[in-house]
Amino acid sequence: MEKEGYNRLETLQKIAHQQGTPVMVIDLEQVRRNYRRFQKNLPGVQIYYAVKANPAPEVVRTLYQMGASFDVASLPEFHLVRDNIKHLLPQEQQEFIWDKIIYAHPVKMINTLHELEPFKPLVVYDNFDELEKIKKHCPSAGLVLRLEVPNEGSAVNLSSKFGASQEDALALIVKANEAGFTVEGLSFHVGSQCTNFTNYHQALSLCAAVFEAAEEKGITLGNSRTGRRILDIGGGFPVEEYSAGAPRFEVLAENLLKQIQAIFSEEIEVIAEPGRFLVANAGTLIVSVIGRAFRHGKIAYYIDDGLYGTFSGQVFDHQLYTLKSFRDGPGEICTIFGPTCDGFDTVSPNTNDPQYPPGYLPRMELGEFLYAENMGAYTLASASNFNGFPLAKVVCLNH
Ligand SMILES: Cc1ncc(COP(=O)(O)O)c(C=O)c1O
């Protein structure tokens, strides 16, 4: 619940006046609400926040305080988490707790493995060469095997790049076992922004089959600390705010729980790696109109952020963000361009393509602010300084 008397749009404009634009406002209370919603609907599932979605240190600290663990996929992400949570640990636990982190990238650089080695990390693998590399450069690791699962209909496909095939899975477990590793469990990713819940159901059945095949070979997968097998159900949990009619998380969670209870024994430790679900609707971007012109008979606005910046999510994450005015007024179709010299840098084109709609705004004046909601995930994280334009500032609200 927002505090009484809190006016969100007024607050956003005040921040834009104080900080200048472009500015990304992250509502940490919304991050907490998302976390609680996930926990409430998937009780007992430990959340490993996928840092890549939004690596703002305040987000990492907020989620740690809520009880989250973390999914990192590079050495800088690993250090970001470590640096931000070490000092938050209670005095008696100053030793860093390494099972708070899973290194979820199945293919790691050799220097990364060397740096991870002293921490006895939990790492993901999905191929034979990686196993060799881990054995040589990070023999203290605990392993999670990632499986290739259907990514049908998800906004971002990951299965073309990662995941052991069902045919290879058993051999990879046997080989790891022979090399002296503990395979602590299985993981998968159904593709990001997964609205086709069948992907999850097929992935769970596949995991059950691989656990069973290993058992038949006399290998029991298990977490060396808890004795329980890890079932890492990955990310993909969809953000409803992106599009009308998106399926509800509650429905997915209920089905997931039912299936997990039906096909796995109690010795299972279920973890998940949500990224966008925790942060997407917590981020609002505010930009300024820096130029205005008539192009091809239509009004066109130039703004101070674009596809090379925070709107890079439209390129890499395949999401569209709607720019809105802070004031009412009769709307008109418009084109919205980013600030760089590239024609591709068009945030809302003037097209008839329903997949890529034009902007619709009241007539804007130079210097006026616009805002776009649901921009907290995979936006600033993939922004660049192309053409010399600085990245949006980040302001975190803790109301
Ligand atoms: C291994 C892994 N885990 C978790 C995530 C987070 O996914 P999402 O933001 O869809 O929840 C990703 C995203 O690419 C990923 O690659």
GROMACS .gro file of C-alpha atoms and ligand atoms in nm:
model
  415
    1MET     CA    1   0.000   0.000   0.000
    2GLU     CA    2   0.122   0.348  -0.082
    3LYS     CA    3   0.133   0.597   0.205
    4GLU     CA    4  -0.167   0.825   0.243
    5GLY     CA    5  -0.114   1.159   0.074
    6TYR     CA    6   0.152   1.014  -0.157
    7ASN     CA    7   0.105   1.138  -0.511
    8ARG     CA    8   0.314   0.925  -0.745
    9LEU     CA    9   0.303   1.149  -1.052
   10GLU     CA   10   0.385   1.460  -0.847
   11THR     CA   11   0.677   1.278  -0.687
   12LEU     CA   12   0.809   1.167  -1.027
   13GLN     CA   13   0.796   1.522  -1.163
   14LYS     CA   14   0.967   1.659  -0.853
   15ILE     CA   15   1.249   1.408  -0.896
   16ALA     CA   16   1.284   1.499  -1.264
   17HIS     CA   17   1.308   1.870  -1.173
   18GLN     CA   18   1.565   1.803  -0.901
   19GLN     CA   19   1.779   1.544  -1.081
   20GLY     CA   20   1.735   1.633  -1.445
   21THR     CA   21   1.640   1.376  -1.708
   22PRO     CA   22   1.661   1.104  -1.819
   23VAL     CA   23   1.602   0.957  -1.475
   24MET     CA   24   1.493   0.608  -1.375
   25VAL     CA   25   1.291   0.602  -1.053
   26ILE     CA   26   1.290   0.265  -0.879
   27ASP     CA   27   1.020   0.212  -0.618
   28LEU     CA   28   1.177  -0.018  -0.361
   29GLU     CA   29   0.844  -0.071  -0.185
   30GLN     CA   30   0.710  -0.215  -0.512
   31VAL     CA   31   1.011  -0.449  -0.526
   32ARG     CA   32   0.917  -0.565  -0.174
   33ARG     CA   33   0.553  -0.613  -0.277
   34ASN     CA   34   0.663  -0.826  -0.573
   35TYR     CA   35   0.889  -1.032  -0.348
   36ARG     CA   36   0.607  -1.091  -0.098
   37ARG     CA   37   0.368  -1.187  -0.378
   38PHE     CA   38   0.615  -1.443  -0.512
   39GLN     CA   39   0.674  -1.588  -0.165
   40LYS     CA   40   0.306  -1.599  -0.077
   41ASN     CA   41   0.217  -1.794  -0.391
   42LEU     CA   42   0.521  -2.021  -0.399
   43PRO     CA   43   0.581  -2.084  -0.027
   44GLY     CA   44   0.901  -2.268   0.053
   45VAL     CA   45   1.064  -2.176  -0.280
   46GLN     CA   46   1.386  -1.984  -0.211
   47ILE     CA   47   1.418  -1.678  -0.436
   48TYR     CA   48   1.753  -1.628  -0.610
   49TYR     CA   49   1.707  -1.283  -0.769
   50ALA     CA   50   1.855  -1.274  -1.123
   51VAL     CA   51   2.075  -0.967  -1.083
   52LYS     CA   52   2.107  -0.911  -1.460
   53ALA     CA   53   1.748  -0.780  -1.475
   54ASN     CA   54   1.839  -0.473  -1.270
   55PRO     CA   55   2.176  -0.455  -1.098
   56ALA     CA   56   2.107  -0.137  -0.896
   57PRO     CA   57   2.285  -0.187  -0.560
   58GLU     CA   58   1.976  -0.060  -0.371
   59VAL     CA   59   1.769  -0.336  -0.533
   60VAL     CA   60   2.026  -0.598  -0.431
   61ARG     CA   61   2.032  -0.470  -0.072
   62THR     CA   62   1.653  -0.444  -0.050
   63LEU     CA   63   1.604  -0.800  -0.172
   64TYR     CA   64   1.876  -0.932   0.057
   65GLN     CA   65   1.697  -0.771   0.352
   66MET     CA   66   1.377  -0.948   0.241
   67GLY     CA   67   1.563  -1.280   0.258
   68ALA     CA   68   1.656  -1.328  -0.108
   69SER     CA   69   1.953  -1.516  -0.243
   70PHE     CA   70   2.103  -1.424  -0.582
   71ASP     CA   71   2.160  -1.563  -0.931
   72VAL     CA   72   2.473  -1.410  -1.084
   73ALA     CA   73   2.606  -1.473  -1.433
   74SER     CA   74   2.936  -1.287  -1.443
   75LEU     CA   75   3.223  -1.202  -1.211
   76PRO     CA   76   3.117  -0.834  -1.184
   77GLU     CA   77   2.767  -0.944  -1.079
   78PHE     CA   78   2.921  -1.181  -0.826
   79HIS     CA   79   3.126  -0.898  -0.673
   80LEU     CA   80   2.831  -0.658  -0.687
   81VAL     CA   81   2.626  -0.893  -0.471
   82ARG     CA   82   2.913  -0.975  -0.240
   83ASP     CA   83   3.009  -0.610  -0.186
   84ASN     CA   84   2.652  -0.509  -0.116
   85ILE     CA   85   2.546  -0.774   0.129
   86LYS     CA   86   2.863  -0.852   0.324
   87HIS     CA   87   2.821  -0.562   0.563
   88LEU     CA   88   2.451  -0.638   0.615
   89LEU     CA   89   2.520  -0.977   0.766
   90PRO     CA   90   2.481  -0.991   1.144
   91GLN     CA   91   2.805  -0.967   1.343
   92GLU     CA   92   2.812  -1.337   1.426
   93GLN     CA   93   2.781  -1.422   1.056
   94GLN     CA   94   3.052  -1.202   0.912
   95GLU     CA   95   3.176  -1.498   0.712
   96PHE     CA   96   2.998  -1.468   0.382
   97ILE     CA   97   2.734  -1.735   0.325
   98TRP     CA   98   2.813  -1.872  -0.018
   99ASP     CA   99   2.498  -2.072  -0.062
  100LYS     CA  100   2.325  -1.732  -0.093
  101ILE     CA  101   2.456  -1.722  -0.450
  102ILE     CA  102   2.426  -1.947  -0.753
  103TYR     CA  103   2.657  -1.879  -1.046
  104ALA     CA  104   2.396  -1.959  -1.309
  105HIS     CA  105   2.587  -1.906  -1.634
  106PRO     CA  106   2.658  -2.252  -1.779
  107VAL     CA  107   2.972  -2.133  -1.962
  108LYS     CA  108   3.236  -1.958  -1.753
  109MET     CA  109   3.567  -1.795  -1.835
  110ILE     CA  110   3.873  -1.960  -1.687
  111ASN     CA  111   3.973  -1.655  -1.482
  112THR     CA  112   3.618  -1.647  -1.342
  113LEU     CA  113   3.654  -2.006  -1.224
  114HIS     CA  114   3.988  -1.923  -1.059
  115GLU     CA  115   3.833  -1.631  -0.874
  116LEU     CA  116   3.535  -1.836  -0.761
  117GLU     CA  117   3.741  -2.130  -0.639
  118PRO     CA  118   3.816  -2.002  -0.282
  119PHE     CA  119   3.444  -1.960  -0.217
  120LYS     CA  120   3.330  -2.319  -0.286
  121PRO     CA  121   3.065  -2.183  -0.519
  122LEU     CA  122   2.747  -2.342  -0.646
  123VAL     CA  123   2.780  -2.331  -1.026
  124VAL     CA  124   2.573  -2.442  -1.323
  125TYR     CA  125   2.707  -2.654  -1.610
  126ASP     CA  126   2.547  -2.804  -1.920
  127ASN     CA  127   2.826  -2.960  -2.130
  128PHE     CA  128   3.129  -3.189  -2.109
  129ASP     CA  129   3.396  -2.926  -2.184
  130GLU     CA  130   3.263  -2.706  -1.905
  131LEU     CA  131   3.292  -2.998  -1.666
  132GLU     CA  132   3.658  -3.039  -1.759
  133LYS     CA  133   3.715  -2.666  -1.709
  134ILE     CA  134   3.548  -2.667  -1.367
  135LYS     CA  135   3.748  -2.973  -1.261
  136LYS     CA  136   4.072  -2.804  -1.355
  137HIS     CA  137   4.006  -2.449  -1.240
  138CYS     CA  138   3.738  -2.465  -0.969
  139PRO     CA  139   3.740  -2.814  -0.817
  140SER     CA  140   3.573  -2.695  -0.494
  141ALA     CA  141   3.247  -2.620  -0.677
  142GLY     CA  142   2.912  -2.784  -0.620
  143LEU     CA  143   2.730  -2.846  -0.947
  144VAL     CA  144   2.380  -2.794  -1.081
  145LEU     CA  145   2.305  -2.941  -1.423
  146ARG     CA  146   2.097  -2.720  -1.654
  147LEU     CA  147   1.858  -2.897  -1.887
  148GLU     CA  148   1.731  -2.781  -2.223
  149VAL     CA  149   1.355  -2.731  -2.197
  150PRO     CA  150   1.085  -2.594  -2.430
  151ASN     CA  151   1.083  -2.213  -2.454
  152GLU     CA  152   0.777  -2.207  -2.677
  153GLY     CA  153   0.616  -1.862  -2.696
  154SER     CA  154   0.845  -1.690  -2.443
  155ALA     CA  155   0.954  -1.334  -2.526
  156VAL     CA  156   1.324  -1.421  -2.494
  157ASN     CA  157   1.440  -1.765  -2.602
  158LEU     CA  158   1.726  -1.923  -2.406
  159SER     CA  159   1.703  -2.287  -2.508
  160SER     CA  160   1.884  -2.234  -2.838
  161LYS     CA  161   2.192  -2.138  -2.637
  162PHE     CA  162   2.183  -2.327  -2.306
  163GLY     CA  163   2.083  -2.658  -2.154
  164ALA     CA  164   2.191  -3.021  -2.182
  165SER     CA  165   1.973  -3.241  -2.399
  166GLN     CA  166   1.786  -3.523  -2.231
  167GLU     CA  167   2.019  -3.768  -2.410
  168ASP     CA  168   2.333  -3.605  -2.262
  169ALA     CA  169   2.196  -3.535  -1.915
  170LEU     CA  170   2.263  -3.873  -1.757
  171ALA     CA  171   2.613  -3.900  -1.906
  172LEU     CA  172   2.694  -3.552  -1.771
  173ILE     CA  173   2.583  -3.656  -1.422
  174VAL     CA  174   2.781  -3.980  -1.438
  175LYS     CA  175   3.092  -3.797  -1.564
  176ALA     CA  176   3.066  -3.534  -1.290
  177ASN     CA  177   3.028  -3.805  -1.031
  178GLU     CA  178   3.334  -3.989  -1.160
  179ALA     CA  179   3.529  -3.661  -1.148
  180GLY     CA  180   3.452  -3.640  -0.776
  181PHE     CA  181   3.186  -3.368  -0.790
  182THR     CA  182   2.853  -3.361  -0.614
  183VAL     CA  183   2.576  -3.286  -0.859
  184GLU     CA  184   2.343  -3.104  -0.623
  185GLY     CA  185   2.046  -3.080  -0.854
  186LEU     CA  186   1.890  -2.975  -1.183
  187SER     CA  187   1.794  -2.640  -1.330
  188PHE     CA  188   1.612  -2.506  -1.634
  189HIS     CA  189   1.485  -2.182  -1.782
  190VAL     CA  190   1.157  -2.176  -1.976
  191GLY     CA  191   1.247  -1.851  -2.156
  192SER     CA  192   1.199  -1.501  -2.027
  193GLN     CA  193   0.847  -1.352  -2.001
  194CYS     CA  194   0.696  -1.698  -2.035
  195THR     CA  195   0.321  -1.678  -2.086
  196ASN     CA  196   0.292  -2.037  -2.209
  197PHE     CA  197   0.279  -2.228  -1.881
  198THR     CA  198   0.307  -2.564  -2.058
  199ASN     CA  199   0.681  -2.491  -2.079
  200TYR     CA  200   0.708  -2.516  -1.699
  201HIS     CA  201   0.507  -2.838  -1.686
  202GLN     CA  202   0.718  -3.005  -1.952
  203ALA     CA  203   1.037  -2.888  -1.781
  204LEU     CA  204   0.929  -3.034  -1.445
  205SER     CA  205   0.846  -3.369  -1.605
  206LEU     CA  206   1.185  -3.372  -1.774
  207CYS     CA  207   1.360  -3.305  -1.442
  208ALA     CA  208   1.167  -3.589  -1.276
  209ALA     CA  209   1.277  -3.824  -1.557
  210VAL     CA  210   1.644  -3.724  -1.520
  211PHE     CA  211   1.638  -3.760  -1.139
  212GLU     CA  212   1.492  -4.106  -1.188
  213ALA     CA  213   1.742  -4.207  -1.456
  214ALA     CA  214   2.030  -4.104  -1.225
  215GLU     CA  215   1.873  -4.299  -0.939
  216GLU     CA  216   1.855  -4.608  -1.159
  217LYS     CA  217   2.230  -4.569  -1.222
  218GLY     CA  218   2.280  -4.563  -0.846
  219ILE     CA  219   2.350  -4.187  -0.830
  220THR     CA  220   2.142  -3.980  -0.590
  221LEU     CA  221   2.169  -3.612  -0.663
  222GLY     CA  222   2.188  -3.404  -0.349
  223ASN     CA  223   2.288  -3.079  -0.189
  224SER     CA  224   2.599  -3.144   0.016
  225ARG     CA  225   2.484  -2.902   0.288
  226THR     CA  226   2.119  -3.000   0.328
  227GLY     CA  227   2.118  -3.350   0.184
  228ARG     CA  228   1.826  -3.249  -0.038
  229ARG     CA  229   1.822  -3.239  -0.417
  230ILE     CA  230   1.802  -2.893  -0.570
  231LEU     CA  231   1.528  -2.830  -0.824
  232ASP     CA  232   1.598  -2.488  -0.974
  233ILE     CA  233   1.290  -2.376  -1.168
  234GLY     CA  234   1.473  -2.073  -1.313
  235GLY     CA  235   1.308  -1.748  -1.415
  236GLY     CA  236   1.055  -1.657  -1.681
  237PHE     CA  237   0.770  -1.557  -1.447
  238PRO     CA  238   0.570  -1.313  -1.658
  239VAL     CA  239   0.506  -0.947  -1.585
  240GLU     CA  240   0.133  -0.887  -1.627
  241GLU     CA  241   0.167  -0.512  -1.675
  242TYR     CA  242   0.341  -0.545  -2.013
  243SER     CA  243   0.025  -0.636  -2.198
  244ALA     CA  244  -0.347  -0.665  -2.132
  245GLY     CA  245  -0.464  -1.023  -2.095
  246ALA     CA  246  -0.128  -1.162  -1.976
  247PRO     CA  247  -0.180  -1.466  -1.752
  248ARG     CA  248  -0.180  -1.421  -1.375
  249PHE     CA  249   0.119  -1.535  -1.170
  250GLU     CA  250  -0.119  -1.682  -0.911
  251VAL     CA  251  -0.250  -1.932  -1.167
  252LEU     CA  252   0.100  -2.038  -1.268
  253ALA     CA  253   0.213  -2.069  -0.905
  254GLU     CA  254  -0.085  -2.287  -0.808
  255ASN     CA  255  -0.021  -2.522  -1.099
  256LEU     CA  256   0.351  -2.534  -1.031
  257LEU     CA  257   0.299  -2.622  -0.665
  258LYS     CA  258   0.052  -2.896  -0.752
  259GLN     CA  259   0.284  -3.052  -1.006
  260ILE     CA  260   0.590  -3.029  -0.783
  261GLN     CA  261   0.403  -3.194  -0.496
  262ALA     CA  262   0.270  -3.465  -0.726
  263ILE     CA  263   0.594  -3.571  -0.890
  264PHE     CA  264   0.879  -3.498  -0.647
  265SER     CA  265   0.951  -3.638  -0.303
  266GLU     CA  266   0.988  -3.419   0.005
  267GLU     CA  267   1.368  -3.433  -0.019
  268ILE     CA  268   1.355  -3.169  -0.286
  269GLU     CA  269   1.483  -2.813  -0.228
  270VAL     CA  270   1.306  -2.588  -0.476
  271ILE     CA  271   1.471  -2.262  -0.575
  272ALA     CA  272   1.377  -2.005  -0.842
  273GLU     CA  273   1.562  -1.728  -1.025
  274PRO     CA  274   1.303  -1.458  -1.096
  275GLY     CA  275   1.439  -1.144  -1.259
  276ARG     CA  276   1.181  -0.924  -1.429
  277PHE     CA  277   0.896  -1.036  -1.202
  278LEU     CA  278   1.062  -0.862  -0.905
  279VAL     CA  279   1.167  -0.538  -1.069
  280ALA     CA  280   0.989  -0.458  -1.398
  281ASN     CA  281   0.688  -0.274  -1.256
  282ALA     CA  282   0.905  -0.096  -0.998
  283GLY     CA  283   1.087   0.119  -1.255
  284THR     CA  284   0.953   0.436  -1.417
  285LEU     CA  285   1.162   0.636  -1.662
  286ILE     CA  286   1.119   1.012  -1.699
  287VAL     CA  287   1.251   1.189  -2.008
  288SER     CA  288   1.232   1.540  -2.153
  289VAL     CA  289   1.122   1.658  -2.494
  290ILE     CA  290   1.437   1.812  -2.641
  291GLY     CA  291   1.317   1.880  -2.995
  292ARG     CA  292   1.006   1.890  -3.209
  293ALA     CA  293   0.950   1.882  -3.582
  294PHE     CA  294   0.698   1.783  -3.847
  295ARG     CA  295   0.812   1.474  -4.033
  296HIS     CA  296   0.606   1.330  -4.315
  297GLY     CA  297   0.306   1.534  -4.214
  298LYS     CA  298   0.308   1.418  -3.849
  299ILE     CA  299   0.436   1.571  -3.530
  300ALA     CA  300   0.765   1.418  -3.418
  301TYR     CA  301   0.933   1.456  -3.077
  302TYR     CA  302   1.298   1.409  -2.994
  303ILE     CA  303   1.359   1.296  -2.637
  304ASP     CA  304   1.675   1.268  -2.426
  305ASP     CA  305   1.677   0.885  -2.403
  306GLY     CA  306   1.637   0.622  -2.671
  307LEU     CA  307   1.709   0.277  -2.811
  308TYR     CA  308   2.080   0.306  -2.736
  309GLY     CA  309   1.993   0.400  -2.377
  310THR     CA  310   1.716   0.288  -2.144
  311PHE     CA  311   1.484   0.195  -2.431
  312SER     CA  312   1.741  -0.070  -2.534
  313GLY     CA  313   1.489  -0.310  -2.379
  314GLN     CA  314   1.282  -0.261  -2.694
  315VAL     CA  315   1.571  -0.407  -2.895
  316PHE     CA  316   1.712  -0.679  -2.670
  317ASP     CA  317   1.418  -0.766  -2.447
  318HIS     CA  318   1.147  -0.733  -2.712
  319GLN     CA  319   0.921  -0.523  -2.490
  320LEU     CA  320   0.752  -0.197  -2.587
  321TYR     CA  321   0.716   0.086  -2.337
  322THR     CA  322   0.446   0.350  -2.365
  323LEU     CA  323   0.546   0.712  -2.317
  324LYS     CA  324   0.280   0.916  -2.137
  325SER     CA  325   0.231   1.282  -2.067
  326PHE     CA  326   0.192   1.413  -1.711
  327ARG     CA  327  -0.103   1.626  -1.826
  328ASP     CA  328  -0.432   1.553  -1.998
  329GLY     CA  329  -0.530   1.696  -2.333
  330PRO     CA  330  -0.655   1.576  -2.668
  331GLY     CA  331  -0.411   1.315  -2.796
  332GLU     CA  332  -0.263   1.280  -3.141
  333ILE     CA  333  -0.050   1.022  -3.315
  334CYS     CA  334   0.316   1.115  -3.304
  335THR     CA  335   0.661   0.979  -3.375
  336ILE     CA  336   0.911   0.967  -3.089
  337PHE     CA  337   1.282   0.965  -3.163
  338GLY     CA  338   1.579   0.903  -2.933
  339PRO     CA  339   1.862   1.158  -2.904
  340THR     CA  340   2.131   0.993  -3.120
  341CYS     CA  341   2.216   1.051  -3.485
  342ASP     CA  342   2.093   0.709  -3.590
  343GLY     CA  343   1.757   0.679  -3.765
  344PHE     CA  344   1.712   0.338  -3.604
  345ASP     CA  345   1.693   0.522  -3.272
  346THR     CA  346   1.314   0.555  -3.293
  347VAL     CA  347   1.121   0.479  -2.974
  348SER     CA  348   0.771   0.500  -3.124
  349PRO     CA  349   0.754   0.508  -3.502
  350ASN     CA  350   0.466   0.642  -3.699
  351THR     CA  351   0.352   0.310  -3.842
  352ASN     CA  352   0.040   0.106  -3.892
  353ASP     CA  353   0.205  -0.204  -3.748
  354PRO     CA  354  -0.003  -0.311  -3.443
  355GLN     CA  355   0.308  -0.486  -3.304
  356TYR     CA  356   0.493  -0.157  -3.298
  357PRO     CA  357   0.243   0.121  -3.239
  358PRO     CA  358   0.311   0.493  -3.280
  359GLY     CA  359   0.311   0.732  -2.986
  360TYR     CA  360  -0.012   0.898  -2.879
  361LEU     CA  361   0.029   1.219  -2.681
  362PRO     CA  362  -0.124   1.561  -2.631
  363ARG     CA  363   0.073   1.831  -2.811
  364MET     CA  364   0.398   1.857  -2.611
  365GLU     CA  365   0.616   2.163  -2.560
  366LEU     CA  366   0.995   2.165  -2.556
  367GLY     CA  367   1.130   2.085  -2.210
  368GLU     CA  368   0.818   1.900  -2.097
  369PHE     CA  369   0.851   1.567  -1.920
  370LEU     CA  370   0.718   1.231  -2.038
  371TYR     CA  371   0.721   0.907  -1.840
  372ALA     CA  372   0.712   0.535  -1.919
  373GLU     CA  373   0.615   0.271  -1.664
  374ASN     CA  374   0.723  -0.093  -1.621
  375MET     CA  375   1.079  -0.017  -1.725
  376GLY     CA  376   1.258  -0.168  -1.425
  377ALA     CA  377   1.391  -0.483  -1.599
  378TYR     CA  378   1.641  -0.529  -1.884
  379THR     CA  379   1.642  -0.160  -1.976
  380LEU     CA  380   1.920   0.038  -1.807
  381ALA     CA  381   2.103  -0.294  -1.770
  382SER     CA  382   2.161  -0.305  -2.146
  383ALA     CA  383   2.197   0.070  -2.212
  384SER     CA  384   2.509   0.214  -2.378
  385ASN     CA  385   2.678   0.553  -2.409
  386PHE     CA  386   2.659   0.552  -2.788
  387ASN     CA  387   2.706   0.898  -2.937
  388GLY     CA  388   2.829   1.020  -2.600
  389PHE     CA  389   2.489   1.044  -2.435
  390PRO     CA  390   2.503   0.961  -2.064
  391LEU     CA  391   2.296   0.684  -1.909
  392ALA     CA  392   1.983   0.775  -1.716
  393LYS     CA  393   2.040   0.855  -1.350
  394VAL     CA  394   1.886   0.617  -1.098
  395VAL     CA  395   1.683   0.738  -0.800
  396CYS     CA  396   1.543   0.486  -0.554
  397LEU     CA  397   1.225   0.565  -0.361
  398ASN     CA  398   1.182   0.413  -0.019
  399HIS     CA  399   0.843   0.543   0.086
  400LIG     C1  400   1.992  -1.837  -1.592
  400LIG     C2  401   1.888  -1.732  -1.581
  400LIG     N1  402   1.814  -1.729  -1.469
  400LIG     C3  403   1.720  -1.633  -1.450
  400LIG     C4  404   1.695  -1.537  -1.546
  400LIG     C5  405   1.589  -1.436  -1.519
  400LIG     O1  406   1.482  -1.454  -1.603
  400LIG     P1  407   1.349  -1.369  -1.589
  400LIG     O2  408   1.385  -1.226  -1.586
  400LIG     O3  409   1.270  -1.408  -1.706
  400LIG     O4  410   1.281  -1.411  -1.462
  400LIG     C6  411   1.767  -1.540  -1.667
  400LIG     C7  412   1.740  -1.442  -1.773
  400LIG     O5  413   1.798  -1.441  -1.879
  400LIG     C8  414   1.867  -1.640  -1.685
  400LIG     O6  415   1.941  -1.645  -1.796
   0.00000   0.00000   0.00000
